[in-house]
PDB file of C-alpha atoms in Angstrom:
ATOM      1  CA  GLU A   1     125.068 145.185  59.703  1.00  0.00           C
ATOM      2  CA  LEU A   2     122.767 144.245  62.550  1.00  0.00           C
ATOM      3  CA  LYS A   3     124.681 144.997  65.702  1.00  0.00           C
ATOM      4  CA  VAL A   4     123.954 145.463  69.395  1.00  0.00           C
ATOM      5  CA  GLU A   5     126.599 146.914  71.670  1.00  0.00           C
ATOM      6  CA  GLN A   6     126.754 147.091  75.432  1.00  0.00           C
ATOM      7  CA  ASN A   7     128.787 149.292  77.696  1.00  0.00           C
ATOM      8  CA  PRO A   8     130.509 148.449  79.943  1.00  0.00           C
ATOM      9  CA  LEU A   9     131.348 144.803  79.327  1.00  0.00           C
ATOM     10  CA  PHE A  10     132.554 144.312  82.882  1.00  0.00           C
ATOM     11  CA  LEU A  11     131.265 146.127  85.922  1.00  0.00           C
ATOM     12  CA  SER A  12     132.441 145.712  89.457  1.00  0.00           C
ATOM     13  CA  MET A  13     130.444 147.692  91.957  1.00  0.00           C
ATOM     14  CA  GLN A  14     130.051 147.961  95.673  1.00  0.00           C
ATOM     15  CA  GLU A  15     126.810 147.176  97.402  1.00  0.00           C
ATOM     16  CA  GLU A  16     124.396 150.087  97.824  1.00  0.00           C
ATOM     17  CA  LYS A  17     125.890 151.941  94.818  1.00  0.00           C
ATOM     18  CA  ASN A  18     124.006 152.912  91.659  1.00  0.00           C
ATOM     19  CA  TYR A  19     125.094 152.263  88.106  1.00  0.00           C
ATOM     20  CA  THR A  20     123.789 152.137  84.526  1.00  0.00           C
ATOM     21  CA  ILE A  21     124.393 149.662  81.709  1.00  0.00           C
ATOM     22  CA  TYR A  22     123.989 151.036  78.191  1.00  0.00           C
ATOM     23  CA  CYS A  23     122.759 149.184  75.138  1.00  0.00           C
ATOM     24  CA  ASN A  24     123.023 150.624  71.597  1.00  0.00           C
ATOM     25  CA  TYR A  25     121.641 148.997  68.459  1.00  0.00           C
ATOM     26  CA  SER A  26     122.432 149.635  64.843  1.00  0.00           C
ATOM     27  CA  THR A  27     119.107 149.829  63.008  1.00  0.00           C
ATOM     28  CA  THR A  28     115.541 150.731  63.699  1.00  0.00           C
ATOM     29  CA  SER A  29     113.828 148.636  66.316  1.00  0.00           C
ATOM     30  CA  ASP A  30     110.914 149.296  68.601  1.00  0.00           C
ATOM     31  CA  ARG A  31     111.414 146.227  70.741  1.00  0.00           C
ATOM     32  CA  LEU A  32     114.222 145.822  73.195  1.00  0.00           C
ATOM     33  CA  TYR A  33     114.709 142.980  75.640  1.00  0.00           C
ATOM     34  CA  TRP A  34     116.830 142.564  78.738  1.00  0.00           C
ATOM     35  CA  TYR A  35     117.940 139.180  80.060  1.00  0.00           C
ATOM     36  CA  ARG A  36     119.919 137.942  83.008  1.00  0.00           C
ATOM     37  CA  GLN A  37     122.210 134.920  82.978  1.00  0.00           C
ATOM     38  CA  ASP A  38     123.745 133.345  86.047  1.00  0.00           C
ATOM     39  CA  PRO A  39     126.935 131.273  85.607  1.00  0.00           C
ATOM     40  CA  GLY A  40     126.198 127.902  84.050  1.00  0.00           C
ATOM     41  CA  LYS A  41     122.519 128.722  83.680  1.00  0.00           C
ATOM     42  CA  SER A  42     120.183 129.746  80.883  1.00  0.00           C
ATOM     43  CA  LEU A  43     118.772 133.201  80.196  1.00  0.00           C
ATOM     44  CA  GLU A  44     115.995 134.674  82.291  1.00  0.00           C
ATOM     45  CA  SER A  45     113.784 137.388  80.828  1.00  0.00           C
ATOM     46  CA  LEU A  46     113.825 140.664  82.781  1.00  0.00           C
ATOM     47  CA  PHE A  47     112.109 143.308  80.676  1.00  0.00           C
ATOM     48  CA  VAL A  48     110.465 143.824  77.317  1.00  0.00           C
ATOM     49  CA  LEU A  49     110.382 147.432  76.131  1.00  0.00           C
ATOM     50  CA  LEU A  50     107.906 147.950  73.325  1.00  0.00           C
ATOM     51  CA  SER A  51     107.859 151.639  72.494  1.00  0.00           C
ATOM     52  CA  ASN A  52     109.806 154.851  72.608  1.00  0.00           C
ATOM     53  CA  GLY A  53     109.958 156.238  76.112  1.00  0.00           C
ATOM     54  CA  ALA A  54     108.998 152.925  77.696  1.00  0.00           C
ATOM     55  CA  VAL A  55     110.201 152.498  81.260  1.00  0.00           C
ATOM     56  CA  LYS A  56     109.875 149.361  83.349  1.00  0.00           C
ATOM     57  CA  GLN A  57     110.978 148.655  86.881  1.00  0.00           C
ATOM     58  CA  GLU A  58     111.347 145.509  88.913  1.00  0.00           C
ATOM     59  CA  GLY A  59     112.932 145.762  92.322  1.00  0.00           C
ATOM     60  CA  ARG A  60     116.322 147.435  92.045  1.00  0.00           C
ATOM     61  CA  LEU A  61     116.378 147.289  88.240  1.00  0.00           C
ATOM     62  CA  MET A  62     114.851 149.848  85.890  1.00  0.00           C
ATOM     63  CA  ALA A  63     115.016 149.703  82.108  1.00  0.00           C
ATOM     64  CA  SER A  64     114.206 152.406  79.578  1.00  0.00           C
ATOM     65  CA  LEU A  65     114.121 152.740  75.810  1.00  0.00           C
ATOM     66  CA  ASP A  66     114.863 155.672  73.492  1.00  0.00           C
ATOM     67  CA  THR A  67     114.164 154.476  69.959  1.00  0.00           C
ATOM     68  CA  LYS A  68     115.291 157.723  68.363  1.00  0.00           C
ATOM     69  CA  ALA A  69     118.727 157.409  69.924  1.00  0.00           C
ATOM     70  CA  ARG A  70     118.651 153.600  69.460  1.00  0.00           C
ATOM     71  CA  LEU A  71     119.566 153.337  73.114  1.00  0.00           C
ATOM     72  CA  SER A  72     118.317 151.368  76.077  1.00  0.00           C
ATOM     73  CA  THR A  73     119.558 151.624  79.625  1.00  0.00           C
ATOM     74  CA  LEU A  74     119.417 149.267  82.587  1.00  0.00           C
ATOM     75  CA  HIS A  75     119.769 151.190  85.830  1.00  0.00           C
ATOM     76  CA  ILE A  76     120.750 149.448  89.024  1.00  0.00           C
ATOM     77  CA  THR A  77     119.789 151.127  92.268  1.00  0.00           C
ATOM     78  CA  ALA A  78     121.478 150.279  95.574  1.00  0.00           C
ATOM     79  CA  ALA A  79     123.086 147.122  94.248  1.00  0.00           C
ATOM     80  CA  VAL A  80     123.093 143.919  96.277  1.00  0.00           C
ATOM     81  CA  HIS A  81     125.207 140.792  95.841  1.00  0.00           C
ATOM     82  CA  ASP A  82     122.260 138.826  94.423  1.00  0.00           C
ATOM     83  CA  LEU A  83     122.348 141.023  91.331  1.00  0.00           C
ATOM     84  CA  SER A  84     125.737 139.617  90.329  1.00  0.00           C
ATOM     85  CA  ALA A  85     125.198 138.037  86.904  1.00  0.00           C
ATOM     86  CA  THR A  86     125.676 138.732  83.214  1.00  0.00           C
ATOM     87  CA  TYR A  87     123.067 141.021  81.675  1.00  0.00           C
ATOM     88  CA  PHE A  88     122.235 140.884  77.993  1.00  0.00           C
ATOM     89  CA  CYS A  89     120.183 143.237  75.908  1.00  0.00           C
ATOM     90  CA  ALA A  90     118.669 142.090  72.632  1.00  0.00           C
ATOM     91  CA  ALA A  91     116.980 144.050  69.892  1.00  0.00           C
ATOM     92  CA  LEU A  92     114.502 142.766  67.390  1.00  0.00           C
ATOM     93  CA  LEU A  93     116.155 143.969  64.197  1.00  0.00           C
ATOM     94  CA  ARG A  94     115.075 143.638  60.618  1.00  0.00           C
ATOM     95  CA  ASP A  95     117.192 142.937  57.574  1.00  0.00           C
ATOM     96  CA  ASN A  96     116.437 141.773  54.049  1.00  0.00           C
ATOM     97  CA  TYR A  97     115.782 138.244  55.273  1.00  0.00           C
ATOM     98  CA  GLY A  98     113.313 138.998  58.011  1.00  0.00           C
ATOM     99  CA  GLN A  99     113.455 139.950  61.632  1.00  0.00           C
ATOM    100  CA  ASN A 100     115.881 138.548  64.088  1.00  0.00           C
ATOM    101  CA  PHE A 101     116.819 138.827  67.729  1.00  0.00           C
ATOM    102  CA  VAL A 102     120.336 140.214  67.945  1.00  0.00           C
ATOM    103  CA  PHE A 103     122.050 140.015  71.316  1.00  0.00           C
ATOM    104  CA  GLY A 104     124.661 142.298  72.767  1.00  0.00           C
ATOM    105  CA  PRO A 105     127.888 140.828  74.150  1.00  0.00           C
ATOM    106  CA  GLY A 106     126.662 140.976  77.716  1.00  0.00           C
ATOM    107  CA  THR A 107     127.730 142.976  80.764  1.00  0.00           C
ATOM    108  CA  ARG A 108     129.249 140.911  83.536  1.00  0.00           C
ATOM    109  CA  LEU A 109     128.241 142.529  86.815  1.00  0.00           C
ATOM    110  CA  SER A 110     129.944 141.749  90.108  1.00  0.00           C
ATOM    111  CA  VAL A 111     128.548 143.315  93.238  1.00  0.00           C
ATOM    112  CA  LEU A 112     131.105 143.326  96.007  1.00  0.00           C
ATOM    113  CA  PRO A 113     130.350 143.635  99.722  1.00  0.00           C
TER     114      PRO A 113
ATOM    115  CA  LYS B   1     102.673 126.093  82.424  1.00  0.00           C
ATOM    116  CA  ALA B   2     105.783 124.016  81.712  1.00  0.00           C
ATOM    117  CA  GLY B   3     108.815 125.862  80.411  1.00  0.00           C
ATOM    118  CA  VAL B   4     111.026 125.169  77.445  1.00  0.00           C
ATOM    119  CA  THR B   5     112.744 121.824  77.731  1.00  0.00           C
ATOM    120  CA  GLN B   6     115.885 120.669  75.983  1.00  0.00           C
ATOM    121  CA  THR B   7     117.406 117.233  75.708  1.00  0.00           C
ATOM    122  CA  PRO B   8     119.979 116.052  76.315  1.00  0.00           C
ATOM    123  CA  ARG B   9     121.438 118.490  78.827  1.00  0.00           C
ATOM    124  CA  TYR B  10     125.008 117.345  78.314  1.00  0.00           C
ATOM    125  CA  LEU B  11     126.674 115.642  75.401  1.00  0.00           C
ATOM    126  CA  ILE B  12     130.207 114.574  74.603  1.00  0.00           C
ATOM    127  CA  LYS B  13     131.101 113.750  71.022  1.00  0.00           C
ATOM    128  CA  THR B  14     134.267 113.349  68.989  1.00  0.00           C
ATOM    129  CA  ARG B  15     135.310 115.219  65.888  1.00  0.00           C
ATOM    130  CA  GLY B  16     133.605 114.054  62.740  1.00  0.00           C
ATOM    131  CA  GLN B  17     130.515 112.713  64.483  1.00  0.00           C
ATOM    132  CA  GLN B  18     127.080 114.197  64.183  1.00  0.00           C
ATOM    133  CA  VAL B  19     124.663 115.229  66.890  1.00  0.00           C
ATOM    134  CA  THR B  20     120.948 115.949  67.215  1.00  0.00           C
ATOM    135  CA  LEU B  21     119.555 118.204  69.907  1.00  0.00           C
ATOM    136  CA  SER B  22     115.889 118.463  70.817  1.00  0.00           C
ATOM    137  CA  CYS B  23     113.739 121.317  72.061  1.00  0.00           C
ATOM    138  CA  SER B  24     110.139 121.307  73.258  1.00  0.00           C
ATOM    139  CA  PRO B  25     108.658 124.808  73.388  1.00  0.00           C
ATOM    140  CA  ILE B  26     106.134 126.200  75.820  1.00  0.00           C
ATOM    141  CA  SER B  27     102.650 125.005  74.940  1.00  0.00           C
ATOM    142  CA  GLY B  28     101.089 127.358  72.423  1.00  0.00           C
ATOM    143  CA  HIS B  29     104.390 128.834  71.260  1.00  0.00           C
ATOM    144  CA  ARG B  30     104.882 128.209  67.566  1.00  0.00           C
ATOM    145  CA  SER B  31     108.190 129.996  67.129  1.00  0.00           C
ATOM    146  CA  VAL B  32     111.380 128.224  68.143  1.00  0.00           C
ATOM    147  CA  SER B  33     114.836 129.762  67.818  1.00  0.00           C
ATOM    148  CA  TRP B  34     118.235 128.232  68.357  1.00  0.00           C
ATOM    149  CA  TYR B  35     121.353 130.005  69.629  1.00  0.00           C
ATOM    150  CA  GLN B  36     124.950 129.014  70.136  1.00  0.00           C
ATOM    151  CA  GLN B  37     126.728 130.498  73.136  1.00  0.00           C
ATOM    152  CA  THR B  38     130.494 130.411  73.494  1.00  0.00           C
ATOM    153  CA  PRO B  39     132.859 132.462  75.676  1.00  0.00           C
ATOM    154  CA  GLY B  40     134.529 133.921  72.599  1.00  0.00           C
ATOM    155  CA  GLN B  41     131.589 134.678  70.305  1.00  0.00           C
ATOM    156  CA  GLY B  42     128.815 135.200  72.817  1.00  0.00           C
ATOM    157  CA  LEU B  43     125.231 134.467  71.862  1.00  0.00           C
ATOM    158  CA  GLN B  44     124.837 133.840  68.154  1.00  0.00           C
ATOM    159  CA  PHE B  45     121.583 133.197  66.360  1.00  0.00           C
ATOM    160  CA  LEU B  46     121.419 129.922  64.444  1.00  0.00           C
ATOM    161  CA  PHE B  47     117.913 129.773  63.028  1.00  0.00           C
ATOM    162  CA  GLU B  48     114.248 130.258  63.766  1.00  0.00           C
ATOM    163  CA  TYR B  49     111.329 128.030  62.898  1.00  0.00           C
ATOM    164  CA  PHE B  50     107.685 128.924  62.790  1.00  0.00           C
ATOM    165  CA  SER B  51     104.935 126.486  61.864  1.00  0.00           C
ATOM    166  CA  GLU B  52     107.467 123.958  60.542  1.00  0.00           C
ATOM    167  CA  THR B  53     109.133 126.515  58.256  1.00  0.00           C
ATOM    168  CA  GLN B  54     112.562 128.028  58.697  1.00  0.00           C
ATOM    169  CA  ARG B  55     111.859 131.721  58.928  1.00  0.00           C
ATOM    170  CA  ASN B  56     115.331 133.100  59.451  1.00  0.00           C
ATOM    171  CA  LYS B  57     118.879 131.822  59.505  1.00  0.00           C
ATOM    172  CA  GLY B  58     122.098 133.083  61.043  1.00  0.00           C
ATOM    173  CA  ASN B  59     125.553 133.003  59.575  1.00  0.00           C
ATOM    174  CA  PHE B  60     126.512 129.392  60.234  1.00  0.00           C
ATOM    175  CA  PRO B  61     127.798 126.741  57.825  1.00  0.00           C
ATOM    176  CA  GLY B  62     125.494 124.187  56.260  1.00  0.00           C
ATOM    177  CA  ARG B  63     126.635 121.585  58.791  1.00  0.00           C
ATOM    178  CA  PHE B  64     124.106 123.191  61.107  1.00  0.00           C
ATOM    179  CA  SER B  65     120.535 122.347  60.233  1.00  0.00           C
ATOM    180  CA  GLY B  66     117.211 122.154  61.952  1.00  0.00           C
ATOM    181  CA  ARG B  67     113.601 121.269  61.606  1.00  0.00           C
ATOM    182  CA  GLN B  68     110.317 121.743  63.362  1.00  0.00           C
ATOM    183  CA  PHE B  69     107.517 119.275  63.723  1.00  0.00           C
ATOM    184  CA  SER B  70     103.787 119.842  63.617  1.00  0.00           C
ATOM    185  CA  ASN B  71     103.636 119.890  67.438  1.00  0.00           C
ATOM    186  CA  SER B  72     106.202 122.757  67.384  1.00  0.00           C
ATOM    187  CA  ARG B  73     108.951 120.612  68.822  1.00  0.00           C
ATOM    188  CA  SER B  74     112.239 121.328  67.119  1.00  0.00           C
ATOM    189  CA  GLU B  75     115.501 119.547  66.508  1.00  0.00           C
ATOM    190  CA  MET B  76     118.838 120.845  65.408  1.00  0.00           C
ATOM    191  CA  ASN B  77     121.519 118.736  63.851  1.00  0.00           C
ATOM    192  CA  VAL B  78     125.224 119.361  63.532  1.00  0.00           C
ATOM    193  CA  SER B  79     127.126 117.092  61.187  1.00  0.00           C
ATOM    194  CA  THR B  80     130.864 116.515  60.939  1.00  0.00           C
ATOM    195  CA  LEU B  81     131.533 118.019  64.348  1.00  0.00           C
ATOM    196  CA  GLU B  82     134.525 120.272  64.858  1.00  0.00           C
ATOM    197  CA  LEU B  83     136.268 121.252  68.071  1.00  0.00           C
ATOM    198  CA  GLY B  84     134.902 124.771  67.665  1.00  0.00           C
ATOM    199  CA  ASP B  85     131.350 123.473  67.859  1.00  0.00           C
ATOM    200  CA  SER B  86     131.763 122.966  71.592  1.00  0.00           C
ATOM    201  CA  ALA B  87     129.249 125.340  73.100  1.00  0.00           C
ATOM    202  CA  LEU B  88     126.047 125.783  75.022  1.00  0.00           C
ATOM    203  CA  TYR B  89     123.145 125.455  72.605  1.00  0.00           C
ATOM    204  CA  LEU B  90     120.065 127.314  73.701  1.00  0.00           C
ATOM    205  CA  CYS B  91     116.559 126.994  72.417  1.00  0.00           C
ATOM    206  CA  ALA B  92     113.944 129.681  72.918  1.00  0.00           C
ATOM    207  CA  SER B  93     110.249 129.835  72.165  1.00  0.00           C
ATOM    208  CA  ARG B  94     107.895 132.776  71.859  1.00  0.00           C
ATOM    209  CA  ILE B  95     104.543 134.038  70.661  1.00  0.00           C
ATOM    210  CA  ALA B  96     104.812 136.564  67.828  1.00  0.00           C
ATOM    211  CA  THR B  97     107.298 139.292  68.803  1.00  0.00           C
ATOM    212  CA  ASP B  98     106.771 138.786  72.501  1.00  0.00           C
ATOM    213  CA  THR B  99     109.691 137.952  74.722  1.00  0.00           C
ATOM    214  CA  GLN B 100     111.603 134.751  74.192  1.00  0.00           C
ATOM    215  CA  TYR B 101     111.671 132.096  76.872  1.00  0.00           C
ATOM    216  CA  PHE B 102     114.851 130.098  76.982  1.00  0.00           C
ATOM    217  CA  GLY B 103     115.393 126.473  77.798  1.00  0.00           C
ATOM    218  CA  PRO B 104     118.177 125.256  80.095  1.00  0.00           C
ATOM    219  CA  GLY B 105     120.452 124.527  77.160  1.00  0.00           C
ATOM    220  CA  THR B 106     122.464 121.579  75.927  1.00  0.00           C
ATOM    221  CA  ARG B 107     126.165 121.705  76.657  1.00  0.00           C
ATOM    222  CA  LEU B 108     128.024 120.036  73.817  1.00  0.00           C
ATOM    223  CA  THR B 109     131.658 119.105  74.174  1.00  0.00           C
ATOM    224  CA  VAL B 110     133.563 117.966  71.100  1.00  0.00           C
ATOM    225  CA  LEU B 111     136.777 116.070  71.748  1.00  0.00           C
TER     226      LEU B 111
END
């Protein structure tokens, strides 16, 4: 079964703290995507990770990919309120019918003052 | 470059009716995917079209169908609407296996 899991599903953190969101996927994939969704809005692309060991950073967010462990992480450094949103990871997974983007359930992040 | 556009943005229908949603991808993007987002089920893949051909399909009943035109614009149709079809329907376009760019979505409410 093609499956993407995220941990935690809910995250409440104080400003200036650091935390990591984990994303596991069930089958081989060398492409992992992170998206952000604000309430009532569509999805905004954050990162595309294309190979094992890939690391990308944008502001206070850093994403990495370990294809052998089928694991991606999204690290938040010194959180600020503007980062409050739901974060989704998605893996490009292949089954007998082709390849498909499979999304995780999302991690709802609240950054509290 | 203009982003992905979806019309209409909001729609209210009653059970048993049918609905057609439209998506215009980013210029040059030939792949268009459709997703259903609900609070309970999250983001679920409906189908993907590439060069007017359905390339992949999610686990949805046959009431959900789609098509793509030669200009890459895509439509999805839901027939015999049910209350559970109320959702945000998102369209995304991409080039090859590059990142997907999402439209603003169509919020469908079925009464």
